[in-house]
PDB file of C-alpha atoms in Angstrom:
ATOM      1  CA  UNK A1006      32.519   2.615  28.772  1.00  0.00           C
ATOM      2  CA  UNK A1007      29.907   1.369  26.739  1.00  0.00           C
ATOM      3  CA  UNK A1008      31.082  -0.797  23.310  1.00  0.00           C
ATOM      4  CA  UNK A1009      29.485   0.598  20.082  1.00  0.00           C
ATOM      5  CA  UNK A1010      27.591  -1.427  18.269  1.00  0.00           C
ATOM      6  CA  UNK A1011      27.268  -0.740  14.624  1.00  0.00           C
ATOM      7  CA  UNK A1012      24.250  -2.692  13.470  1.00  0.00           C
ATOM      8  CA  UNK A1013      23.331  -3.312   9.822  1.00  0.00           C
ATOM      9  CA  UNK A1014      21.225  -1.360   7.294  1.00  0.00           C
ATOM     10  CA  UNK A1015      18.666  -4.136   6.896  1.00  0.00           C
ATOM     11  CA  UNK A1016      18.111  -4.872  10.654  1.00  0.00           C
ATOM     12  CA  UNK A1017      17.632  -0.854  11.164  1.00  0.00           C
ATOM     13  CA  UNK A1018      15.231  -0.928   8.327  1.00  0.00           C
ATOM     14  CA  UNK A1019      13.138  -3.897   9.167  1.00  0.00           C
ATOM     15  CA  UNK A1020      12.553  -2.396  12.934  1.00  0.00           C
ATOM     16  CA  UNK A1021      11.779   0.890  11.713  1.00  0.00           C
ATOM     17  CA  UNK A1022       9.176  -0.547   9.347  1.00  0.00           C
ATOM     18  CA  UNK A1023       7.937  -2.402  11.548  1.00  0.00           C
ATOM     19  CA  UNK A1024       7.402   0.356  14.390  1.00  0.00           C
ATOM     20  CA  UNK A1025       5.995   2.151  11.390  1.00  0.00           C
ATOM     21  CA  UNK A1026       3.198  -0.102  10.997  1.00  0.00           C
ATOM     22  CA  UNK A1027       2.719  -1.174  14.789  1.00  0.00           C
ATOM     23  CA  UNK A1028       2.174   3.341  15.605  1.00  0.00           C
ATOM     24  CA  UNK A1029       0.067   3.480  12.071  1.00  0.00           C
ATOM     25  CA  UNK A1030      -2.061   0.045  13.434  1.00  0.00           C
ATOM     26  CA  UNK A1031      -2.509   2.319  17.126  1.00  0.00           C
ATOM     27  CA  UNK A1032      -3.720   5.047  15.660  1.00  0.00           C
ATOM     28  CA  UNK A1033      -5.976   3.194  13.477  1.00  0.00           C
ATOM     29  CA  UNK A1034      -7.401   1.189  16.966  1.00  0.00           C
ATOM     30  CA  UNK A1035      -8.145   4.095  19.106  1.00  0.00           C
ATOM     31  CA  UNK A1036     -10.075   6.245  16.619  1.00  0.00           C
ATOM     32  CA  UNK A1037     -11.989   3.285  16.121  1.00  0.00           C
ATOM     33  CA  UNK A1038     -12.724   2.582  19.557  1.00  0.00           C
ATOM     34  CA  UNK A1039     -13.979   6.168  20.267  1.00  0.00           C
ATOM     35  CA  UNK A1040     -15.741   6.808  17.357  1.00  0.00           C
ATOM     36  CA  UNK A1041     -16.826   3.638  15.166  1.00  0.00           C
ATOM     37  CA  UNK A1042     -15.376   1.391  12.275  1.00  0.00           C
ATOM     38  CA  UNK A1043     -16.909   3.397   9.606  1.00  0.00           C
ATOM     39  CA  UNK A1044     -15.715   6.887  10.816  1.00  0.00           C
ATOM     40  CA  UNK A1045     -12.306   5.834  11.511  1.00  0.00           C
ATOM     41  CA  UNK A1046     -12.468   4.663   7.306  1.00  0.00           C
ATOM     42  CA  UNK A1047     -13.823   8.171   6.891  1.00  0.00           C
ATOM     43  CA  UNK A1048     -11.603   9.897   8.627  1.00  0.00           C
ATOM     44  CA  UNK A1049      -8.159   8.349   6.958  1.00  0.00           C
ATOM     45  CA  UNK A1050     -10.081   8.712   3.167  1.00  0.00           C
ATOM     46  CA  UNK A1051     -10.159  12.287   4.057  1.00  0.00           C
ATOM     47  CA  UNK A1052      -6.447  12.480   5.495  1.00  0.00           C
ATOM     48  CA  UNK A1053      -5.389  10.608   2.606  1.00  0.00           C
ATOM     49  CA  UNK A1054      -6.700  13.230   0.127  1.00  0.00           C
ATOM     50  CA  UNK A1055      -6.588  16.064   1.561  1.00  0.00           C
ATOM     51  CA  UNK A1056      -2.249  14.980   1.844  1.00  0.00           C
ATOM     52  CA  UNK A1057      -0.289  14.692  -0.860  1.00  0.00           C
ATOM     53  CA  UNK A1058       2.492  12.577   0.384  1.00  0.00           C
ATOM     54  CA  UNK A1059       1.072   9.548  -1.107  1.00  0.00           C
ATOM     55  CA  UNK A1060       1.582  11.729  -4.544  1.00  0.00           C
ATOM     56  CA  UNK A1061       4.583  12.873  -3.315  1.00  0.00           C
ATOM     57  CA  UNK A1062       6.066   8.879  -2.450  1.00  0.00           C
ATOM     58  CA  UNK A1063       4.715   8.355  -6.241  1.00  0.00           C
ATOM     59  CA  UNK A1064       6.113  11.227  -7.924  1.00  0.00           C
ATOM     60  CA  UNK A1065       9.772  10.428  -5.870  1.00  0.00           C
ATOM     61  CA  UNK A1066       9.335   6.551  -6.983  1.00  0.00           C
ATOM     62  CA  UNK A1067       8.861   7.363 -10.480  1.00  0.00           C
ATOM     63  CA  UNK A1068      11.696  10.451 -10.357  1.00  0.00           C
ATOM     64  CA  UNK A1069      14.831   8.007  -8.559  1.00  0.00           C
ATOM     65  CA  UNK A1070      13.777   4.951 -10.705  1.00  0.00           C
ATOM     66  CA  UNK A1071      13.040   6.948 -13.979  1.00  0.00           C
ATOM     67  CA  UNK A1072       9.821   5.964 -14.671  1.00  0.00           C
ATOM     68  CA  UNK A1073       8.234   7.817 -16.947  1.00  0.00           C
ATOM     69  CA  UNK A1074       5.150   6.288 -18.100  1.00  0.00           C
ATOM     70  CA  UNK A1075       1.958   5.974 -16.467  1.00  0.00           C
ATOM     71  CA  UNK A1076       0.399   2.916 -18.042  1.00  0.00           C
ATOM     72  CA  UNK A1077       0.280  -0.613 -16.573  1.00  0.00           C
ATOM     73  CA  UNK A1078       3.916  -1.806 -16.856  1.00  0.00           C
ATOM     74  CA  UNK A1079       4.565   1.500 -14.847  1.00  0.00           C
ATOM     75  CA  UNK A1080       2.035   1.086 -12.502  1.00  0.00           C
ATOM     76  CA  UNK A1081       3.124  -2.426 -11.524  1.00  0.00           C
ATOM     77  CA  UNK A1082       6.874  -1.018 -11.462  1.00  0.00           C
ATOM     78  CA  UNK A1083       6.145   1.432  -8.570  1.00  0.00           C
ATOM     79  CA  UNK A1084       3.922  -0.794  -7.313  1.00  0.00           C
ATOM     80  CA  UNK A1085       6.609  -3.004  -6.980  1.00  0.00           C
ATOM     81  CA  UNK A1086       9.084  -0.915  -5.737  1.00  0.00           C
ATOM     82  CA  UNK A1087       6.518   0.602  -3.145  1.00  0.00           C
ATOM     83  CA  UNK A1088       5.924  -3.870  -2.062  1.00  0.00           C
ATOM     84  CA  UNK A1089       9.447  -4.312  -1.602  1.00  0.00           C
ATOM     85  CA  UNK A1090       9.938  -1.315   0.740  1.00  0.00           C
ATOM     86  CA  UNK A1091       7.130  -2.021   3.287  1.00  0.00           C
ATOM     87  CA  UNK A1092       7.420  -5.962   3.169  1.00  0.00           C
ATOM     88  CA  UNK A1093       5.004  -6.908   1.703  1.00  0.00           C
ATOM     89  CA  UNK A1094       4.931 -10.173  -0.686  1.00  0.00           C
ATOM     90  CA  UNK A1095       3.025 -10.103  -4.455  1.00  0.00           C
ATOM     91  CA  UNK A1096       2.921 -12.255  -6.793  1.00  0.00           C
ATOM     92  CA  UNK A1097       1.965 -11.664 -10.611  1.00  0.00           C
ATOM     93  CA  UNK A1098      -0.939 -13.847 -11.731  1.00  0.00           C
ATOM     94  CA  UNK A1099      -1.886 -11.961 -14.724  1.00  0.00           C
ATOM     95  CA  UNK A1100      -1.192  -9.132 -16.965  1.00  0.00           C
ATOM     96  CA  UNK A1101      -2.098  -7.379 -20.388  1.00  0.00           C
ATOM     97  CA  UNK A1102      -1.478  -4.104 -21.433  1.00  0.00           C
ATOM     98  CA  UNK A1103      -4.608  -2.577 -19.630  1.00  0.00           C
ATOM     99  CA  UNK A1104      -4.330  -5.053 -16.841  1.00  0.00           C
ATOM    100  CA  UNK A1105      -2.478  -6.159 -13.554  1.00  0.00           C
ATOM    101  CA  UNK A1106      -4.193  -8.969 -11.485  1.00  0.00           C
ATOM    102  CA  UNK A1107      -1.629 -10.425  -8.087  1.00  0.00           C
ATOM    103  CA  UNK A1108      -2.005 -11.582  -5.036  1.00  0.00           C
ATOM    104  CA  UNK A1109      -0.603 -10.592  -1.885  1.00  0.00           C
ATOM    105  CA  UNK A1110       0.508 -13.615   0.594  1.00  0.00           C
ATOM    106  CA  UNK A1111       2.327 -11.966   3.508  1.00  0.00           C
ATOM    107  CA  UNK A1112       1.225  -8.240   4.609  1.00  0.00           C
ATOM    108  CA  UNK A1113       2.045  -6.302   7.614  1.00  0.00           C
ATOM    109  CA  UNK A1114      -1.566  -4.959   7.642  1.00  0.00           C
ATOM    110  CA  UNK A1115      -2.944  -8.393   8.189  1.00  0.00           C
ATOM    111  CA  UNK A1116      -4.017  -7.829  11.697  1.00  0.00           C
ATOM    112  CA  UNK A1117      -6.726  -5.325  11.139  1.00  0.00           C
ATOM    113  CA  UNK A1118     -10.034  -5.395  12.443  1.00  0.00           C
ATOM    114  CA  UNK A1119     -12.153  -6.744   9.679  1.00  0.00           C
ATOM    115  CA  UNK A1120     -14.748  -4.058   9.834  1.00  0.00           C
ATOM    116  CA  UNK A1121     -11.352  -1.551   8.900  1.00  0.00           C
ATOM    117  CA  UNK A1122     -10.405  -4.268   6.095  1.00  0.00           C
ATOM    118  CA  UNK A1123     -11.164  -1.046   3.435  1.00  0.00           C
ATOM    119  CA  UNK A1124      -8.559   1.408   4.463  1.00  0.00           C
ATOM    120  CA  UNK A1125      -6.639  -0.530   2.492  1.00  0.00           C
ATOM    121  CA  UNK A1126      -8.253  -0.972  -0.444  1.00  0.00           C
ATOM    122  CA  UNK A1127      -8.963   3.064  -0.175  1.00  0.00           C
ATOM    123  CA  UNK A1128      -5.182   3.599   0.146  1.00  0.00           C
ATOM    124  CA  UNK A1129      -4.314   1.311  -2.945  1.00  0.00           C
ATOM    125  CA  UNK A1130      -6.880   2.836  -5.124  1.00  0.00           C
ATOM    126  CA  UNK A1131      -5.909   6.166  -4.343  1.00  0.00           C
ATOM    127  CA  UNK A1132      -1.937   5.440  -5.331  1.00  0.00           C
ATOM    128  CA  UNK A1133      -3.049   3.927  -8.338  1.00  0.00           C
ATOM    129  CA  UNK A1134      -5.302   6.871  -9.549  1.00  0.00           C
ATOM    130  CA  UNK A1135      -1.838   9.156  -8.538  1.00  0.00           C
ATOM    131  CA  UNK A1136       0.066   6.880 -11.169  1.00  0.00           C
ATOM    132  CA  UNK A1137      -3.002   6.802 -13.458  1.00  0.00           C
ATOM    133  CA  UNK A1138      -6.249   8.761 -12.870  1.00  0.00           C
ATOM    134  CA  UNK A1139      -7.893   6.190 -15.313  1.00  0.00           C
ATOM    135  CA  UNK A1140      -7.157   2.926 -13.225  1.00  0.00           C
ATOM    136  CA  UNK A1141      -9.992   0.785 -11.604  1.00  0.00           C
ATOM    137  CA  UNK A1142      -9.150  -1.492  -8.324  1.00  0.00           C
ATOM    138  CA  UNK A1143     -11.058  -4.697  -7.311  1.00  0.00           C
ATOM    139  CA  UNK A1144     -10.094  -6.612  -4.930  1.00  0.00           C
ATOM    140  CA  UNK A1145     -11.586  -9.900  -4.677  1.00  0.00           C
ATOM    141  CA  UNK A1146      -9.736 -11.805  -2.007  1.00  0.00           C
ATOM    142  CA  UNK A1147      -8.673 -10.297   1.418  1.00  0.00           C
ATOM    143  CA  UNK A1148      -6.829 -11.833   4.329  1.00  0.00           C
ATOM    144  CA  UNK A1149      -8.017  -9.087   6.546  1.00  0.00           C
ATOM    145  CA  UNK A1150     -11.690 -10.483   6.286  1.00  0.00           C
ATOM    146  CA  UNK A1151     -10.865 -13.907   6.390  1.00  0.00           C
ATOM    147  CA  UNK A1152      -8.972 -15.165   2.830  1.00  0.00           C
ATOM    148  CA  UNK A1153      -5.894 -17.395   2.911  1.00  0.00           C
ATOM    149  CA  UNK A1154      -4.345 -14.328   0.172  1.00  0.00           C
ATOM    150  CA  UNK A1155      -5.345 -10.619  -0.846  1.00  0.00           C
ATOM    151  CA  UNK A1156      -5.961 -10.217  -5.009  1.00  0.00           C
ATOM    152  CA  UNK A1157      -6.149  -7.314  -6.020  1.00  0.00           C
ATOM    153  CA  UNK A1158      -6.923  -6.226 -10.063  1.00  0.00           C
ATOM    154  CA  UNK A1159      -5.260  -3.336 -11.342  1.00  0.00           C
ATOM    155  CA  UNK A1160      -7.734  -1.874 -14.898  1.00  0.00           C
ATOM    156  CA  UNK A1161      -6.267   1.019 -16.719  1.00  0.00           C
ATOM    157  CA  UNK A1162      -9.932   2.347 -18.503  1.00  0.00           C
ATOM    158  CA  UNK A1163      -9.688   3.707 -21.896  1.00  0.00           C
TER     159      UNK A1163
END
């Protein structure tokens, strides 16, 4: 008979994540293989807003860690929250009431094709305006095309 094997929360969470991200990375491959770069960036804008589980993932954030605002310090909360789940490492370099500048040194979307670098950037800036419709996203620095570190700046507009 086969021995059980109970194996721990964390090592069950950090496979599933990363099978997460290795299926999410295949899909992302083959559409752009049969049908170009800039339709496969097309094609996930429009699946990402024509679903609502992005605002869904916010709107449960915000509910289980009672966050009620929607201004920077909120922003950077679920933001935070959201980092810690998938893996991925930020740093704080800057921040003011109306902004939230950090860097990103370890990612699990670091292997993308540089001519799909902007799925990314379309995914962030469409969380953000789910937290905020008045925030603004630049992102100056991007391992995907080359950078040693991804910044990203968060702008709530009045």
């Amino acid at each position: 008979m086969a021995m059980k094997i109970t194996i721990p929360w964390e090592l069950k969470y950090k496979y599933a994540r990363g099978m997460l991200t290795t299926l999410f990375k295949g899909f992302m491959y083959v559409i752009r293989e049969r049908h170009g770069a800039a339709e496969a960036l097309e094609i996930h804008q429009l699946v990402n807003k024509m679903d609502n589980r992005i605002q869904n993932m916010i709107r449960t954030l915000k509910d289980v860690f009672k966050i009620e605002e929607n201004d920077i310090k909120a922003l950077r909360s679920v933001w935070e929250i959201y980092l810690d789940l998938t893996g991925i490492i930020s740093t704080t370099l800057e921040q003011s009431e109306k902004l939230w500048r950090h860097k990103i040194t370890t990612c699990a979307w670091v292997t993308e094709p540089k001519d799909l670098s902007d799925w990314c950037y379309n995914y962030c800036s469409l969380m953000n305006k789910f937290i905020n419709p008045k925030t603004t996203l630049e992102r100056p620095k991007a391992m995907c095309t080359g950078d040693s570190e991804c910044e990203f700046v968060v702008k709530i507009e009045e």
